[in-house]
XYZ file of N, CA and C in Angstrom:
381
model
N -94.591 5.109 49.055
C -95.508 4.496 49.977
C -95.574 5.351 51.249
N -96.754 5.582 51.760
C -96.922 6.396 52.961
C -96.591 5.559 54.197
N -95.819 6.146 55.105
C -95.488 5.462 56.349
C -96.599 5.654 57.356
N -96.789 4.647 58.172
C -97.764 4.748 59.250
C -97.162 5.587 60.365
N -98.006 6.273 61.085
C -97.554 7.049 62.232
C -98.181 6.431 63.465
N -97.340 5.983 64.386
C -97.816 5.413 65.641
C -97.533 6.391 66.760
N -98.379 6.425 67.734
C -98.194 7.328 68.864
C -98.191 6.513 70.140
N -97.180 6.716 70.956
C -97.125 6.023 72.229
C -97.263 7.063 73.322
N -98.031 6.741 74.340
C -98.339 7.701 75.378
C -98.088 7.087 76.738
N -97.452 7.849 77.611
C -97.296 7.445 79.000
C -98.353 8.190 79.792
N -98.046 8.639 80.988
C -98.995 9.424 81.776
C -99.035 10.846 81.263
N -100.196 11.459 81.286
C -100.367 12.802 80.754
C -100.751 13.776 81.838
N -100.236 14.969 81.746
C -100.689 16.074 82.583
C -101.625 16.888 81.717
N -102.876 16.943 82.083
C -103.865 17.602 81.244
C -104.139 19.026 81.707
N -104.367 19.902 80.755
C -104.747 21.269 81.050
C -106.258 21.338 81.223
N -106.738 22.468 81.683
C -108.181 22.645 81.880
C -108.936 22.440 80.578
N -108.389 22.924 79.478
C -109.047 22.749 78.183
C -109.164 21.289 77.797
N -108.128 20.519 78.108
C -108.175 19.093 77.792
C -109.211 18.392 78.657
N -109.320 18.788 79.919
C -110.347 18.199 80.783
C -111.729 18.478 80.218
N -111.923 19.700 79.742
C -113.220 20.075 79.190
C -113.557 19.219 77.974
N -112.556 18.775 77.269
C -112.777 17.957 76.076
C -112.972 16.482 76.436
N -113.097 16.146 77.731
C -113.289 14.770 78.146
C -111.999 14.032 78.396
N -110.918 14.743 78.586
C -109.622 14.100 78.742
C -109.298 13.725 80.182
N -110.144 14.074 81.122
C -109.891 13.690 82.507
C -109.952 12.174 82.655
N -110.807 11.539 81.893
C -110.943 10.081 81.956
C -111.064 9.513 80.543
N -109.948 9.488 79.801
C -110.010 8.938 78.451
C -110.452 7.470 78.506
N -111.291 7.086 77.581
C -111.883 5.753 77.602
C -111.153 4.754 76.707
N -110.263 5.231 75.873
C -109.556 4.325 74.969
C -108.206 4.929 74.593
N -107.405 4.134 73.924
C -106.110 4.620 73.437
C -106.298 5.772 72.457
N -107.384 5.718 71.670
C -107.641 6.796 70.716
C -107.967 8.099 71.443
N -108.711 8.008 72.553
C -108.981 9.189 73.378
C -107.678 9.756 73.931
N -106.786 8.881 74.380
C -105.499 9.330 74.925
C -104.666 10.030 73.854
N -104.656 9.474 72.661
C -103.905 10.092 71.562
C -104.502 11.458 71.238
N -105.818 11.527 71.176
C -106.480 12.802 70.896
C -106.117 13.840 71.959
N -106.222 13.455 73.223
C -105.951 14.389 74.317
C -104.487 14.831 74.330
N -103.582 13.885 74.151
C -102.155 14.223 74.133
C -101.826 15.094 72.929
N -102.430 14.805 71.800
C -102.205 15.613 70.602
C -102.738 17.025 70.756
N -103.903 17.142 71.382
C -104.490 18.458 71.641
C -103.603 19.263 72.575
N -103.125 18.621 73.622
C -102.229 19.293 74.566
C -100.943 19.710 73.865
N -100.379 18.821 73.047
C -99.142 19.160 72.338
C -99.351 20.339 71.405
N -100.446 20.352 70.683
C -100.718 21.459 69.764
C -100.760 22.790 70.509
N -101.379 22.812 71.694
C -101.464 24.049 72.463
C -100.098 24.469 73.006
N -99.368 23.530 73.574
C -98.050 23.852 74.140
C -97.091 24.282 73.029
N -97.152 23.606 71.886
C -96.294 23.970 70.757
C -96.633 25.371 70.248
N -97.916 25.690 70.199
C -98.344 27.042 69.803
C -97.787 28.077 70.789
N -97.936 27.821 72.083
C -97.428 28.740 73.104
C -95.920 28.922 72.973
N -95.202 27.828 72.705
C -93.756 27.884 72.529
C -93.396 28.770 71.342
N -94.096 28.610 70.235
C -93.807 29.407 69.045
C -94.092 30.895 69.266
N -95.158 31.201 69.993
C -95.472 32.597 70.318
C -94.367 33.181 71.194
N -93.964 32.459 72.219
C -92.915 32.945 73.127
C -91.591 33.116 72.401
N -91.248 32.170 71.539
C -90.018 32.256 70.745
C -90.054 33.512 69.868
N -91.167 33.756 69.215
C -91.308 34.946 68.363
C -91.204 36.231 69.156
N -91.819 36.266 70.325
C -91.744 37.460 71.173
C -90.320 37.713 71.648
N -89.618 36.656 72.037
C -88.239 36.809 72.500
C -87.347 37.322 71.370
N -87.548 36.828 70.171
C -86.749 37.264 69.020
C -86.823 38.777 68.833
N -87.978 39.360 69.110
C -88.170 40.803 68.907
C -87.269 41.645 69.803
N -86.807 41.087 70.906
C -86.001 41.863 71.847
C -84.502 41.630 71.691
N -84.099 40.889 70.654
C -82.695 40.503 70.525
C -81.970 41.250 69.412
N -80.680 41.413 69.624
C -79.781 41.932 68.595
C -79.424 40.766 67.671
N -78.823 41.045 66.505
C -78.492 39.958 65.567
C -77.682 38.809 66.177
N -76.701 39.126 66.998
C -75.907 38.038 67.591
C -76.747 37.209 68.560
N -77.667 37.842 69.249
C -78.576 37.115 70.130
C -79.539 36.238 69.343
N -79.992 36.755 68.197
C -80.870 35.974 67.328
C -80.187 34.695 66.861
N -78.914 34.827 66.510
C -78.141 33.663 66.057
C -78.015 32.638 67.171
N -77.686 33.095 68.371
C -77.546 32.182 69.511
C -78.869 31.496 69.831
N -79.955 32.258 69.816
C -81.275 31.694 70.107
C -81.655 30.655 69.059
N -81.447 30.974 67.785
C -81.806 30.044 66.715
C -80.995 28.755 66.816
N -79.704 28.872 67.068
C -78.867 27.678 67.206
C -79.326 26.827 68.387
N -79.652 27.488 69.494
C -80.144 26.769 70.665
C -81.468 26.080 70.392
N -82.354 26.768 69.672
C -83.665 26.203 69.359
C -83.531 24.997 68.427
N -82.680 25.102 67.432
C -82.475 23.978 66.519
C -81.869 22.774 67.247
N -80.932 23.031 68.149
C -80.339 21.945 68.936
C -81.387 21.318 69.849
N -82.240 22.155 70.452
C -83.302 21.637 71.311
C -84.290 20.785 70.501
N -84.682 21.247 69.321
C -85.592 20.479 68.474
C -85.020 19.103 68.130
N -83.743 19.066 67.787
C -83.096 17.790 67.475
C -83.109 16.887 68.703
N -82.790 17.443 69.846
C -82.771 16.680 71.088
C -84.169 16.142 71.409
N -85.182 17.001 71.284
C -86.561 16.570 71.537
C -86.953 15.443 70.591
N -86.658 15.612 69.323
C -87.016 14.594 68.345
C -86.275 13.282 68.591
N -84.997 13.379 68.951
C -84.211 12.169 69.234
C -84.748 11.437 70.462
N -85.139 12.187 71.485
C -85.601 11.566 72.722
C -87.044 11.080 72.656
N -87.875 11.728 71.860
C -89.316 11.470 71.911
C -89.886 10.756 70.691
N -89.052 10.394 69.747
C -89.584 9.717 68.563
C -88.559 8.746 68.017
N -89.074 7.832 67.219
C -88.186 6.916 66.515
C -88.858 6.470 65.223
N -88.016 6.099 64.290
C -88.518 5.610 63.010
C -88.221 4.115 62.935
N -89.244 3.363 62.628
C -89.108 1.912 62.450
C -89.597 1.581 61.040
N -89.319 0.396 60.558
C -89.821 0.033 59.228
C -91.342 0.151 59.111
N -92.037 -0.022 60.240
C -93.500 0.054 60.212
C -94.036 1.470 60.329
N -93.176 2.459 60.584
C -93.635 3.842 60.644
C -92.897 4.666 61.676
N -93.404 5.851 61.894
C -92.842 6.775 62.873
C -93.612 6.620 64.180
N -92.903 6.670 65.289
C -93.514 6.549 66.599
C -93.113 7.750 67.440
N -94.107 8.411 68.011
C -93.873 9.611 68.809
C -94.455 9.394 70.194
N -93.648 9.633 71.212
C -94.120 9.588 72.581
C -94.587 11.006 72.915
N -95.881 11.230 72.870
C -96.421 12.578 73.066
C -96.229 13.078 74.488
N -96.193 12.182 75.467
C -95.933 12.617 76.833
C -94.532 13.227 76.917
N -93.573 12.569 76.321
C -92.199 13.078 76.270
C -92.154 14.415 75.537
N -92.801 14.491 74.383
C -92.805 15.729 73.597
C -93.476 16.861 74.361
N -94.582 16.562 75.042
C -95.264 17.587 75.839
C -94.377 18.084 76.971
N -93.752 17.159 77.685
C -92.890 17.536 78.809
C -91.712 18.382 78.340
N -91.044 17.933 77.292
C -89.881 18.684 76.798
C -90.290 20.049 76.250
N -91.441 20.134 75.599
C -91.898 21.406 75.046
C -92.292 22.358 76.171
N -92.949 21.847 77.202
C -93.286 22.691 78.353
C -92.020 23.195 79.042
N -91.023 22.327 79.176
C -89.748 22.743 79.777
C -89.081 23.827 78.937
N -89.124 23.678 77.628
C -88.514 24.690 76.746
C -89.284 26.007 76.829
N -90.590 25.929 76.951
C -91.408 27.128 77.108
C -91.010 27.882 78.375
N -90.801 27.162 79.459
C -90.348 27.778 80.717
C -88.989 28.446 80.501
N -88.081 27.771 79.788
C -86.757 28.322 79.488
C -86.873 29.626 78.704
N -87.701 29.636 77.659
C -87.849 30.837 76.832
C -88.473 31.982 77.619
N -89.440 31.678 78.469
C -90.054 32.724 79.294
C -89.036 33.312 80.262
N -88.165 32.480 80.801
C -87.120 32.976 81.710
C -86.161 33.897 80.972
N -85.801 33.534 79.738
C -84.917 34.405 78.951
C -85.613 35.726 78.643
N -86.902 35.694 78.338
C -87.643 36.926 78.038
C -87.693 37.827 79.274
N -87.944 37.245 80.447
C -87.951 38.048 81.686
C -86.583 38.657 81.935
N -85.545 37.856 81.710
C -84.179 38.321 81.900
C -83.871 39.487 80.953
N -84.236 39.336 79.694
C -83.983 40.390 78.706
C -84.720 41.675 79.077
N -85.929 41.549 79.585
C -86.734 42.717 79.940
C -86.236 43.396 81.212
N -85.639 42.637 82.117
C -85.250 43.231 83.398
C -83.786 43.652 83.445
N -82.873 42.721 83.265
C -81.449 43.041 83.423
C -80.687 43.061 82.110
N -81.343 42.693 81.036
C -80.693 42.639 79.730
C -80.414 41.201 79.325
N -80.378 40.979 78.052
C -80.167 39.628 77.523
C -78.736 39.197 77.729
N -78.583 37.968 78.175
C -77.265 37.351 78.310
C -77.139 36.339 77.177
N -76.399 36.708 76.152
C -76.339 35.889 74.942
C -75.893 34.468 75.208
N -74.997 34.279 76.165
C -74.516 32.916 76.445
C -75.642 32.011 76.949
N -76.693 32.581 77.507
C -77.821 31.780 77.988
C -78.841 31.510 76.890
N -78.846 32.312 75.838
C -79.848 32.180 74.786
C -79.707 30.874 73.997
N -78.508 30.374 73.882
C -78.287 29.147 73.121
C -78.470 27.895 73.944
N -78.818 28.066 75.216
C -78.935 26.911 76.113
C -80.078 26.002 75.789
N -79.967 24.813 76.320
C -81.023 23.827 76.176
C -81.488 23.531 77.534
């Protein structure tokens, strides 16, 4: 049996692209879900690009630390931003967007660090 997927949304920070799509003033819960989902898709894409770029500058031990940190972060994000109930899965997209944006900032900082002073492996596994 297929589980229902419910989405819960708090306040959203919208990007320019989301505003262009009519997200400045969503008119219904469905509009809010669409806008939050669109924002999440973009931020998640940016995160994956940054993660891939950072991987290119790492030695094997750094790759291991980064992967372990990323997996721990994913678990933490999923634990904090979603829950499973008998009626389906519920995802707080505002939480997921915020945590993903924060992780993107973290990965960009590691990439700048690696490019300027060298990678500090102990920081790569951080959350």
